mmCIF file of C-alpha atoms in Angstrom:
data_model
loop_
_atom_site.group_PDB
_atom_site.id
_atom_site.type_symbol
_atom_site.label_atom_id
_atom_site.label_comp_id
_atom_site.label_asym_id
_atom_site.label_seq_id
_atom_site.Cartn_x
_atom_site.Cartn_y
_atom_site.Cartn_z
ATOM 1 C CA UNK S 1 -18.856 -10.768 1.224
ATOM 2 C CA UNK S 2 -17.100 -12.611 3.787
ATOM 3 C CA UNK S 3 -13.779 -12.361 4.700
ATOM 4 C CA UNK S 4 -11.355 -14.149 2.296
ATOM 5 C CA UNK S 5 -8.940 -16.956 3.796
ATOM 6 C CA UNK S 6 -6.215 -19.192 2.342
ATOM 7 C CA UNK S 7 -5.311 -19.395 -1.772
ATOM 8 C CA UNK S 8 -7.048 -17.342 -3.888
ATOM 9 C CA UNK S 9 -8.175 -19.008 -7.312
ATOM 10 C CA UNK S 10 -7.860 -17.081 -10.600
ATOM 11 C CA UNK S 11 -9.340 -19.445 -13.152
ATOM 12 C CA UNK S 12 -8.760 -19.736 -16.746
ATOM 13 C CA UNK S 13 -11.891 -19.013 -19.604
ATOM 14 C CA UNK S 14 -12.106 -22.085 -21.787
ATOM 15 C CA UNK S 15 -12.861 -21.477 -25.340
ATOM 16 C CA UNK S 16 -13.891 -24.362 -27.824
ATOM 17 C CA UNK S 17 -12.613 -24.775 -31.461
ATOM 18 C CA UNK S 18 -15.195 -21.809 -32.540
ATOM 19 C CA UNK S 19 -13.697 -19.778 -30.008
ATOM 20 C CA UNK S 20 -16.956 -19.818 -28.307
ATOM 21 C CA UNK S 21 -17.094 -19.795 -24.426
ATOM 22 C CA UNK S 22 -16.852 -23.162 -23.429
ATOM 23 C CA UNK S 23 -19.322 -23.501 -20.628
ATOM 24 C CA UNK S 24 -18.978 -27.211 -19.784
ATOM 25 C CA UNK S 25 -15.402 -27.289 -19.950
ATOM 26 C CA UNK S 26 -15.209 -24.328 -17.586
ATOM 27 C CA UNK S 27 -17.381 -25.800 -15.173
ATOM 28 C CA UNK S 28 -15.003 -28.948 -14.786
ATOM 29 C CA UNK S 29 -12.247 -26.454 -14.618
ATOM 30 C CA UNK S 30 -13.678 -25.000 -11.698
ATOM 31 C CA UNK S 31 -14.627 -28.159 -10.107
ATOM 32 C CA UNK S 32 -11.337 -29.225 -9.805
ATOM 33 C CA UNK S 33 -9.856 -26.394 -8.279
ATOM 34 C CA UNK S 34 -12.789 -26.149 -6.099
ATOM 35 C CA UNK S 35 -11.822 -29.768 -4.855
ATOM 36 C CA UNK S 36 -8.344 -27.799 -3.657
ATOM 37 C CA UNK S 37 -9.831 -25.663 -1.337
ATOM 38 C CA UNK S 38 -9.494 -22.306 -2.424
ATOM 39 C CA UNK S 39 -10.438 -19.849 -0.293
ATOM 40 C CA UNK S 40 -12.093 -17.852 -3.162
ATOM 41 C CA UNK S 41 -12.548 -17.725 -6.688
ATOM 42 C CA UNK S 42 -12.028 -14.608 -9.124
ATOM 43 C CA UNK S 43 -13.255 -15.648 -12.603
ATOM 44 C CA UNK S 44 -12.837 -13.721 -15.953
ATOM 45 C CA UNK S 45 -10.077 -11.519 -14.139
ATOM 46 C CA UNK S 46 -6.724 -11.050 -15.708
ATOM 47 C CA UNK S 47 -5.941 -14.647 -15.716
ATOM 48 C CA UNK S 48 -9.466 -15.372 -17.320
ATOM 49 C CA UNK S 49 -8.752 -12.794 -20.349
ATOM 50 C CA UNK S 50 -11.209 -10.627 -19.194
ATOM 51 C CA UNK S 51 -9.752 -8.095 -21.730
ATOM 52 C CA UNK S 52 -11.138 -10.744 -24.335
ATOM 53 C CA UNK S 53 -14.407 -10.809 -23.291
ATOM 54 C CA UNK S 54 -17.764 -9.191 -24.150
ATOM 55 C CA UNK S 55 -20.390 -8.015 -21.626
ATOM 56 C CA UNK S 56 -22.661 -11.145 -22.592
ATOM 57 C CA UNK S 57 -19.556 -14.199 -22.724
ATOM 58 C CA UNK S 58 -18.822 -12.281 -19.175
ATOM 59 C CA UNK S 59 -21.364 -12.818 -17.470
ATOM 60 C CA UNK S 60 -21.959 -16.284 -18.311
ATOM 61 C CA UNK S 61 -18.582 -16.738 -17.173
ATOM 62 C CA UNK S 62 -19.880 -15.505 -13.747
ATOM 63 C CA UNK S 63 -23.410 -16.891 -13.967
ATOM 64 C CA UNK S 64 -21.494 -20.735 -14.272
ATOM 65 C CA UNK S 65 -19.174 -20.144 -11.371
ATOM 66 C CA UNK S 66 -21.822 -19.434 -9.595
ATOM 67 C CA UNK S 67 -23.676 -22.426 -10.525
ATOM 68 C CA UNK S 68 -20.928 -24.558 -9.744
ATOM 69 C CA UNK S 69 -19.265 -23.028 -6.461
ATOM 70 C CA UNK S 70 -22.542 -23.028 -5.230
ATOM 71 C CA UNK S 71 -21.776 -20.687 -2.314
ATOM 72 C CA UNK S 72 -19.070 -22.819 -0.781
ATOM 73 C CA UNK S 73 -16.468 -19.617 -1.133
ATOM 74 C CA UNK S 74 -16.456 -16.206 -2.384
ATOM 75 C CA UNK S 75 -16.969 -15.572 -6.238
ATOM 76 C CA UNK S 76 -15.675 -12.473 -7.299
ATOM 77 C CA UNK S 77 -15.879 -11.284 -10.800
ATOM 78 C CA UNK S 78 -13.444 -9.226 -12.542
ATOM 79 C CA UNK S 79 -14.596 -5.490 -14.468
ATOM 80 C CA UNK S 80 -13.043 -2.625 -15.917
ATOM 81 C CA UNK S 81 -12.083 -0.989 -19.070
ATOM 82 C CA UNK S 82 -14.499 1.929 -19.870
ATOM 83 C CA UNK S 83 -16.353 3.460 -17.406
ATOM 84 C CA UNK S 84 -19.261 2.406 -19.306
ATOM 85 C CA UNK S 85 -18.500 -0.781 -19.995
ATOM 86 C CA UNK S 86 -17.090 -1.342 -16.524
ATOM 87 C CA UNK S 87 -20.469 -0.429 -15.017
ATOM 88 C CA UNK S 88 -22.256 -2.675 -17.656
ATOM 89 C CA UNK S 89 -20.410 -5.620 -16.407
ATOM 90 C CA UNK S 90 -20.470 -5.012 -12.470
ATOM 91 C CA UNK S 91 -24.306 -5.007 -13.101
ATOM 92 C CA UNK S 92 -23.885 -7.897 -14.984
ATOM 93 C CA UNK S 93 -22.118 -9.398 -12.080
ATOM 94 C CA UNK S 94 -24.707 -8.477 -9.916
ATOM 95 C CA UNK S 95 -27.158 -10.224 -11.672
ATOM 96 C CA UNK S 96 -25.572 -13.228 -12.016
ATOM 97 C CA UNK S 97 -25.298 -13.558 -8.530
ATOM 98 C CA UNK S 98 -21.769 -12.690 -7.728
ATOM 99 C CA UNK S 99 -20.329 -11.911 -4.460
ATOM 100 C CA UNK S 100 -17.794 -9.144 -5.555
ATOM 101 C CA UNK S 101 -15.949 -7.160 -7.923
ATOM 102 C CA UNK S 102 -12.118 -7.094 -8.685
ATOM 103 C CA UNK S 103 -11.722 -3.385 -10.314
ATOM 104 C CA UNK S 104 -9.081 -4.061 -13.286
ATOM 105 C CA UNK S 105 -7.498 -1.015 -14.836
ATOM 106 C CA UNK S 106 -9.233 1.218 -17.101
ATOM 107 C CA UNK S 107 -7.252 0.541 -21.195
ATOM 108 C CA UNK S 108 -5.146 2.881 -22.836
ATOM 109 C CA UNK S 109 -5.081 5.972 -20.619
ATOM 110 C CA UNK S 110 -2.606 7.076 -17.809
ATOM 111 C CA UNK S 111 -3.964 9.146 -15.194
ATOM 112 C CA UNK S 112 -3.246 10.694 -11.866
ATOM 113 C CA UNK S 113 -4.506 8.766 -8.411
ATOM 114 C CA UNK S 114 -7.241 11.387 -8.476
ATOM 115 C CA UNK S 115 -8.464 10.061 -11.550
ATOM 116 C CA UNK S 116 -8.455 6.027 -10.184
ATOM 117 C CA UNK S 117 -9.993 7.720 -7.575
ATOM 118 C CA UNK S 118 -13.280 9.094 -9.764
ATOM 119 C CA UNK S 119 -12.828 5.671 -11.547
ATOM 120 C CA UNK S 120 -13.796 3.921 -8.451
ATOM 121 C CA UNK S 121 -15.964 5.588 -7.209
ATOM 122 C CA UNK S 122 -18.261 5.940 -10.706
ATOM 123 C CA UNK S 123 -18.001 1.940 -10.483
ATOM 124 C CA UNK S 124 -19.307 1.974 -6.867
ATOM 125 C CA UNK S 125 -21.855 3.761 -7.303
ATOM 126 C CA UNK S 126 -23.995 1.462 -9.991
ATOM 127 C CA UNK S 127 -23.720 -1.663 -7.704
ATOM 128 C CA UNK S 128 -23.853 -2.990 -4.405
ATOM 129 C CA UNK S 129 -21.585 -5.666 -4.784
ATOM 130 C CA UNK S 130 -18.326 -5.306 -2.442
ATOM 131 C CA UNK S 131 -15.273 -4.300 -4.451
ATOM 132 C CA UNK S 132 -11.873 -4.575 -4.505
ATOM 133 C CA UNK S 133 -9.738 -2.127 -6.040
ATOM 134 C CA UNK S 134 -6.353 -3.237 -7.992
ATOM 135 C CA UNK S 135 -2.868 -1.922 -8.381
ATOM 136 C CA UNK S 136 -1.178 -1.962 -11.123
ATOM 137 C CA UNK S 137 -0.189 -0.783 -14.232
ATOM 138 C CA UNK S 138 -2.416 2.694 -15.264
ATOM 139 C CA UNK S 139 -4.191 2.271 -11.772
ATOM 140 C CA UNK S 140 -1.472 2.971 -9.771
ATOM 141 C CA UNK S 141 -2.911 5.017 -5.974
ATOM 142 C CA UNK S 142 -0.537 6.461 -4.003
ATOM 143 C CA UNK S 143 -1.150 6.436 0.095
ATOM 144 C CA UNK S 144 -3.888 9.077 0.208
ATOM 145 C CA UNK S 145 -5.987 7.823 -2.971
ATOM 146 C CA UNK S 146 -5.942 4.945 -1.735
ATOM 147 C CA UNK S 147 -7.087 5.640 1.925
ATOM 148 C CA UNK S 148 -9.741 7.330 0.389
ATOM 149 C CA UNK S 149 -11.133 4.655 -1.746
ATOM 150 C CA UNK S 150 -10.904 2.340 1.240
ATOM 151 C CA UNK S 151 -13.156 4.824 2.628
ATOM 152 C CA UNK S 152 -16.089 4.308 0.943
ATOM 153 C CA UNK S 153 -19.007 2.267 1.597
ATOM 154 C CA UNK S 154 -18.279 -0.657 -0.438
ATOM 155 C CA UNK S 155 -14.856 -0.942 -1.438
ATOM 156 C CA UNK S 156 -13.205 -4.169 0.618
ATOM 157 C CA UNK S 157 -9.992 -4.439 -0.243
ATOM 158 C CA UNK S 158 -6.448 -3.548 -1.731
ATOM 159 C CA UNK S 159 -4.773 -5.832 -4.450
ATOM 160 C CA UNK S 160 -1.638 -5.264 -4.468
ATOM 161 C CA UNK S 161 0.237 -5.656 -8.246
ATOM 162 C CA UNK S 162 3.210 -3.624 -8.379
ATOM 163 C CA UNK S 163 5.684 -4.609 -5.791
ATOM 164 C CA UNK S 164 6.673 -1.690 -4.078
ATOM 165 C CA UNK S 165 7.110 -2.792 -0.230
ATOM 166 C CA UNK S 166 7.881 0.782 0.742
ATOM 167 C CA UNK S 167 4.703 2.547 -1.243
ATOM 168 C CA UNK S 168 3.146 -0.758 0.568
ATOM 169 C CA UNK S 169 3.789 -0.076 3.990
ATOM 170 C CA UNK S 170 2.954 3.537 3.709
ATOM 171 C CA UNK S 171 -0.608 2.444 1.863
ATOM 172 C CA UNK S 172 -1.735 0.162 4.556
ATOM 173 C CA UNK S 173 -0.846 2.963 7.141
ATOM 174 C CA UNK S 174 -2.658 5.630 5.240
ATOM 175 C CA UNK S 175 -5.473 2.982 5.307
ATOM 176 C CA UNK S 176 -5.745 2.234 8.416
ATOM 177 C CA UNK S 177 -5.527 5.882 9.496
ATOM 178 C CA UNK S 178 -8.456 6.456 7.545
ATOM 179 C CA UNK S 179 -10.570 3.579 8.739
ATOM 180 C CA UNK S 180 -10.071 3.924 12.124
ATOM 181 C CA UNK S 181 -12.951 4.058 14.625
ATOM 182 C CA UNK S 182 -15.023 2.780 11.443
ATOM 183 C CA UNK S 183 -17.016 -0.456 11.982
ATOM 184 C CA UNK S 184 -15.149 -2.103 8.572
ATOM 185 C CA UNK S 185 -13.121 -5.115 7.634
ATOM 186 C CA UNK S 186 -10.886 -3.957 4.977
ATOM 187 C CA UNK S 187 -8.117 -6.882 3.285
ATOM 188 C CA UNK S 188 -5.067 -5.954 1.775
ATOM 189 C CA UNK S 189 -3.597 -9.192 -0.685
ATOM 190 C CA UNK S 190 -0.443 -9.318 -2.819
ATOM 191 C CA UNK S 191 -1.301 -9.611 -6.487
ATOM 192 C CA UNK S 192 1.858 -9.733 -8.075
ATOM 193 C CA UNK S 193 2.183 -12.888 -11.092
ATOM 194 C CA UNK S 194 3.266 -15.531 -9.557
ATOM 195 C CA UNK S 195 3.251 -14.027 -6.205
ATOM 196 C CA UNK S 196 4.422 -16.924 -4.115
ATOM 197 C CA UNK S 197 8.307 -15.548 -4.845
ATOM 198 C CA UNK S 198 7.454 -12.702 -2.900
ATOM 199 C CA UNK S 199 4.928 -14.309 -0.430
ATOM 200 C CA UNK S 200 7.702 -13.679 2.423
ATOM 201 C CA UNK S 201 8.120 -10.447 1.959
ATOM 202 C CA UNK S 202 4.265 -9.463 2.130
ATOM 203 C CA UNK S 203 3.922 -11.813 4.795
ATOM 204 C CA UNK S 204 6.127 -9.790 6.819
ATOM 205 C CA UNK S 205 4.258 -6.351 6.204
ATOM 206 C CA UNK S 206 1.201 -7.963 7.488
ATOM 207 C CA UNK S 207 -0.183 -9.400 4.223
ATOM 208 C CA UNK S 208 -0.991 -12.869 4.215
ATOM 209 C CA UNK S 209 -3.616 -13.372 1.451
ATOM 210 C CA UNK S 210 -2.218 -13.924 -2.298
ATOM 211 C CA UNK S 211 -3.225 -14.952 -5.452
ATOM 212 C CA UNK S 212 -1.394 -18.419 -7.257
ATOM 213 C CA UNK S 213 -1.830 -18.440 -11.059
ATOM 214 C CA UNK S 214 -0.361 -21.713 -10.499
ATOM 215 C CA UNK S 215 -3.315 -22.932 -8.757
ATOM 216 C CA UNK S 216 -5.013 -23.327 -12.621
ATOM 217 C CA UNK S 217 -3.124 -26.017 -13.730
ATOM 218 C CA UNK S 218 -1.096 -27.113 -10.447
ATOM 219 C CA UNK S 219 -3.124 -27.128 -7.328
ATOM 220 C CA UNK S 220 -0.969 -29.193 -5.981
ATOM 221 C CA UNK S 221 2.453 -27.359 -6.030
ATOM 222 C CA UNK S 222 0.041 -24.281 -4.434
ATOM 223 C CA UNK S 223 -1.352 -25.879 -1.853
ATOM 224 C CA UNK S 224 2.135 -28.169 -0.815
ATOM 225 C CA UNK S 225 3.782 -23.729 -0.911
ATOM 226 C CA UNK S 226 0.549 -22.976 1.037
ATOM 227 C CA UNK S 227 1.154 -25.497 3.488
ATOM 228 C CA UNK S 228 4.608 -24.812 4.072
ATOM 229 C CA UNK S 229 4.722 -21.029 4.162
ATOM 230 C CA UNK S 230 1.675 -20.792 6.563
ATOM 231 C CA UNK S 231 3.203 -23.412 8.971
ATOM 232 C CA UNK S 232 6.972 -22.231 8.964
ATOM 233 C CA UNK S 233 8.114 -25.133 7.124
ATOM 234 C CA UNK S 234 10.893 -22.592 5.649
ATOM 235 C CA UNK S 235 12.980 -25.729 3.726
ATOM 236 C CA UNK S 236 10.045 -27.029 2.008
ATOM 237 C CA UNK S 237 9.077 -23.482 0.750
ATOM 238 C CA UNK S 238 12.372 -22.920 -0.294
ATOM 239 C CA UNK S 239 12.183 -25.944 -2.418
ATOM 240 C CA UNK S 240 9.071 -25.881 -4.160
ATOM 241 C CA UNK S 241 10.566 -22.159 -5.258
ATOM 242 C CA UNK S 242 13.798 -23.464 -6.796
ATOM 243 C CA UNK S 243 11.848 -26.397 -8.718
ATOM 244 C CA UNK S 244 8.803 -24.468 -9.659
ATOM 245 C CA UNK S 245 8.475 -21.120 -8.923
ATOM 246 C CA UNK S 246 11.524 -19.074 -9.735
ATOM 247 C CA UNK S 247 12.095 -21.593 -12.788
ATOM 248 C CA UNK S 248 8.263 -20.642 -14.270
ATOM 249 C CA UNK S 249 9.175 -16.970 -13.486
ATOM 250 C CA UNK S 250 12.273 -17.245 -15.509
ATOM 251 C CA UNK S 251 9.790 -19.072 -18.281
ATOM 252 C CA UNK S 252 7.107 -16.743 -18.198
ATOM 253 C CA UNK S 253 9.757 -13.785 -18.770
ATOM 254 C CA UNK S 254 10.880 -15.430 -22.111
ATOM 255 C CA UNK S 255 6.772 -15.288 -23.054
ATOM 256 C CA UNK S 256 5.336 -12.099 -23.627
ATOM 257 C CA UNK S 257 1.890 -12.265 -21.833
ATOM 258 C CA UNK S 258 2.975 -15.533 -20.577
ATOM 259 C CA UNK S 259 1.132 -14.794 -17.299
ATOM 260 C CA UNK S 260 -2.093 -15.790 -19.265
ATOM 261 C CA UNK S 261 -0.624 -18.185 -21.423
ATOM 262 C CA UNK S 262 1.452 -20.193 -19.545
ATOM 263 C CA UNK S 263 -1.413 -20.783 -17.116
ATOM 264 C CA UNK S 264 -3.371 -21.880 -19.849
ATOM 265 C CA UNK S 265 -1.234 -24.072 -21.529
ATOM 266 C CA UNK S 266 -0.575 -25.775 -18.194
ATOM 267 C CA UNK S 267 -4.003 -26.146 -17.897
ATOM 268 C CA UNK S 268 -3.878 -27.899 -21.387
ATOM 269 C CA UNK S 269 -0.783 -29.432 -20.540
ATOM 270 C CA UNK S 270 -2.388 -31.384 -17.340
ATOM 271 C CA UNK S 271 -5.387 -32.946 -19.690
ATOM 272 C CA UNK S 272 -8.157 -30.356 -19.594
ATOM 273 C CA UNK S 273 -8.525 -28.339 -23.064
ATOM 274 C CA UNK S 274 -9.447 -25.276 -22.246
ATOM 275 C CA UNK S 275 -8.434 -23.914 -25.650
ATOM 276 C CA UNK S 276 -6.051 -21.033 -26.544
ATOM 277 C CA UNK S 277 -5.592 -17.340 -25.649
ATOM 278 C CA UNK S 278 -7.613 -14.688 -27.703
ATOM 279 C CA UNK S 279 -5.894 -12.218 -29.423
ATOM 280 C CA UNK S 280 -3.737 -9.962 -29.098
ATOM 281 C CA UNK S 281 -2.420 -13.072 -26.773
ATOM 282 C CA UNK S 282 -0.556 -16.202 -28.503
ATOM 283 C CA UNK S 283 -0.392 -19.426 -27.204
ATOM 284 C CA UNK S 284 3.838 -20.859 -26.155
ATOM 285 C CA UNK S 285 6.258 -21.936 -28.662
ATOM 286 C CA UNK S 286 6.862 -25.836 -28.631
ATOM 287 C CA UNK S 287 10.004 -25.654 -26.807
ATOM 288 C CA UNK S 288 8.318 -23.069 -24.229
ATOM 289 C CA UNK S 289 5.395 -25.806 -23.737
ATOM 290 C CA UNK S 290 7.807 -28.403 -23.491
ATOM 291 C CA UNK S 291 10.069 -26.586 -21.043
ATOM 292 C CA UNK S 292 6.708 -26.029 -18.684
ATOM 293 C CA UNK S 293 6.202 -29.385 -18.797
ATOM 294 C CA UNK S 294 9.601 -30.136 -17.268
ATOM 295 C CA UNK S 295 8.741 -27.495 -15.031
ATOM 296 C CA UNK S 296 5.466 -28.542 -13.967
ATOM 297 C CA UNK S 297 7.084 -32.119 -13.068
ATOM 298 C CA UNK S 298 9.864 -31.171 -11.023
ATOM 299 C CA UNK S 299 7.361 -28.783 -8.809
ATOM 300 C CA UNK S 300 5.088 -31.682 -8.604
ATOM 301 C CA UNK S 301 7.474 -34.140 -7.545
ATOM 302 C CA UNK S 302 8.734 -31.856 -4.996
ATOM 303 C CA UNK S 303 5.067 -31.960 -3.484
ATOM 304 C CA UNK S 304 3.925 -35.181 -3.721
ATOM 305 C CA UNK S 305 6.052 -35.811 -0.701
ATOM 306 C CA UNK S 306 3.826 -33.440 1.388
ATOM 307 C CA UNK S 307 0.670 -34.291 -0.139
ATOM 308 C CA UNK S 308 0.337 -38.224 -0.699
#
């Protein structure tokens, strides 16, 4: 897999009125970010309710991104869960011509970094594909569980979903300890929702590469906070986060699982139906939709003076 560059694209999973996978629908959805410029694509990941999916609606998700992305960047699918079912789906993956995994956390169970540890590496060992491991929630490594994923063969890169600069810093060192002398890229990326409020702060450890939800259903507030954070244009940044950004966050903390939600109602909300969430999931109230909308226009309006 090569090495990934610029925003990272988490797209939706459409679903049609029989809450069937909507193949065609998701294909235009992926067009259009595509026409954006992402610098890869991670489909049926947390964003794409890959917690709502079975083995077989998965891996047509990933067999249709694959189809339409047509190896103009980086598709990497997400897995997880079960061991078992994990495995079942990084094969699927595979198959389906993918060019890497996202590990998600396994359901249900808290366990020690030794345990994410045996996780990963069970996962790794049933595929070739490149894989990135994720942090958060119950897969939380510390430094040394970390460094030691990063050692082996396939494993890519660190997502990072929790937050913690300090545990941060001290991960990337243990990394790079461990890697050293070793003929390997390794990327670290911030993976927090909505992770353009704390862009600045990963940017300064060393950590460019991050993930935009917002990218689904507003490409164009992403790329304008793209633009402007990558070329120092500090006042534009700062903007686009006081009209969009910290306003959605505010949103999406009203909205429990809003991170999924909200994305895919401003999908919705932008002309595309992609359909609702799956349960255990439920779509925004009225006055949360309408509130997005107001949202969603005062972020675009912002960037349409960068990007006309």
């Amino acid at each position: 897999m090569p090495q990934l560059d610029g925003l990272l694209f988490f797209p939706v999973t459409p679903f049609d009125a029989n809450d069937r996978v909507d193949v065609d629908v998701l294909a235009e959805h992926l067009s259009r970010g595509l026409n954006h410029g992402p610098g890869g694509m991670f489909v049926a990941c947390g964003t794409g309710e890959f917690h709502a999916l079975g083995p077989a609606e998965h891996e047509q998700v990933v067999r249709t991104a694959v189809s339409v992305v047509g190896g103009r960047v980086p598709v990497i699918a997400g897995t997880g869960g079960s061991v078992s079912i994990a495995a079942e789906m990084a094969r699927a993956a595979e198959r389906a011509g993918a060019d890497g995994l996202l590990l998600l956390p396994p359901y249900l169970v808290d366990a020690p970094p030794s345990g994410i540890v045996r996780y990963t590496k069970a996962i790794a060992s049933v595929t070739d594909l490149p894989l990135i491991v994720y942090n958060r929630d119950n897969a939380r490594f510390d430094p040394e569980s970390a460094a030691t994923v990063a050692a082996l063969p396939t494993v890519v890169g660190f997502k990072d979903g929790r937050g913690d600069v300090d545990l941060m810093m001290r991960t990337m060192i243990a990394v790079e300890s461990r890697l050293e002398g070793l003929d390997k890229a390794f990327q670290f990326f911030n993976g927090l929702p909505t992770a353009e409020l704390s862009v600045a702060a990963y940017r300064a450890l060393g950590v460019p590469l991050y993930s935009s939800a917002a990218f689904c259903f507003a490409p164009e507030i992403s790329v304008a906070f793209h633009r402007a954070i990558t070329s120092g244009d500090d006042q534009l940044a700062h903007s686009l986060i006081s009209a969009f950004f910290s306003p959605f966050v505010d949103l999406r903390q009203k909205v429990i699982g809003g991170a999924v939600s909200l994305v895919k109602a401003g999908v919705r909300l932008r002309g595309l139906d992609v359909g609702g969430v799956r349960p255990p999931l439920v779509d925004p109230s009225p006055a949360h939709l309408e509130a997005l909308e107001q949202i969603t226009e005062a972020g675009l309006r912002v960037a349409s003076g960068v990007l006309l």
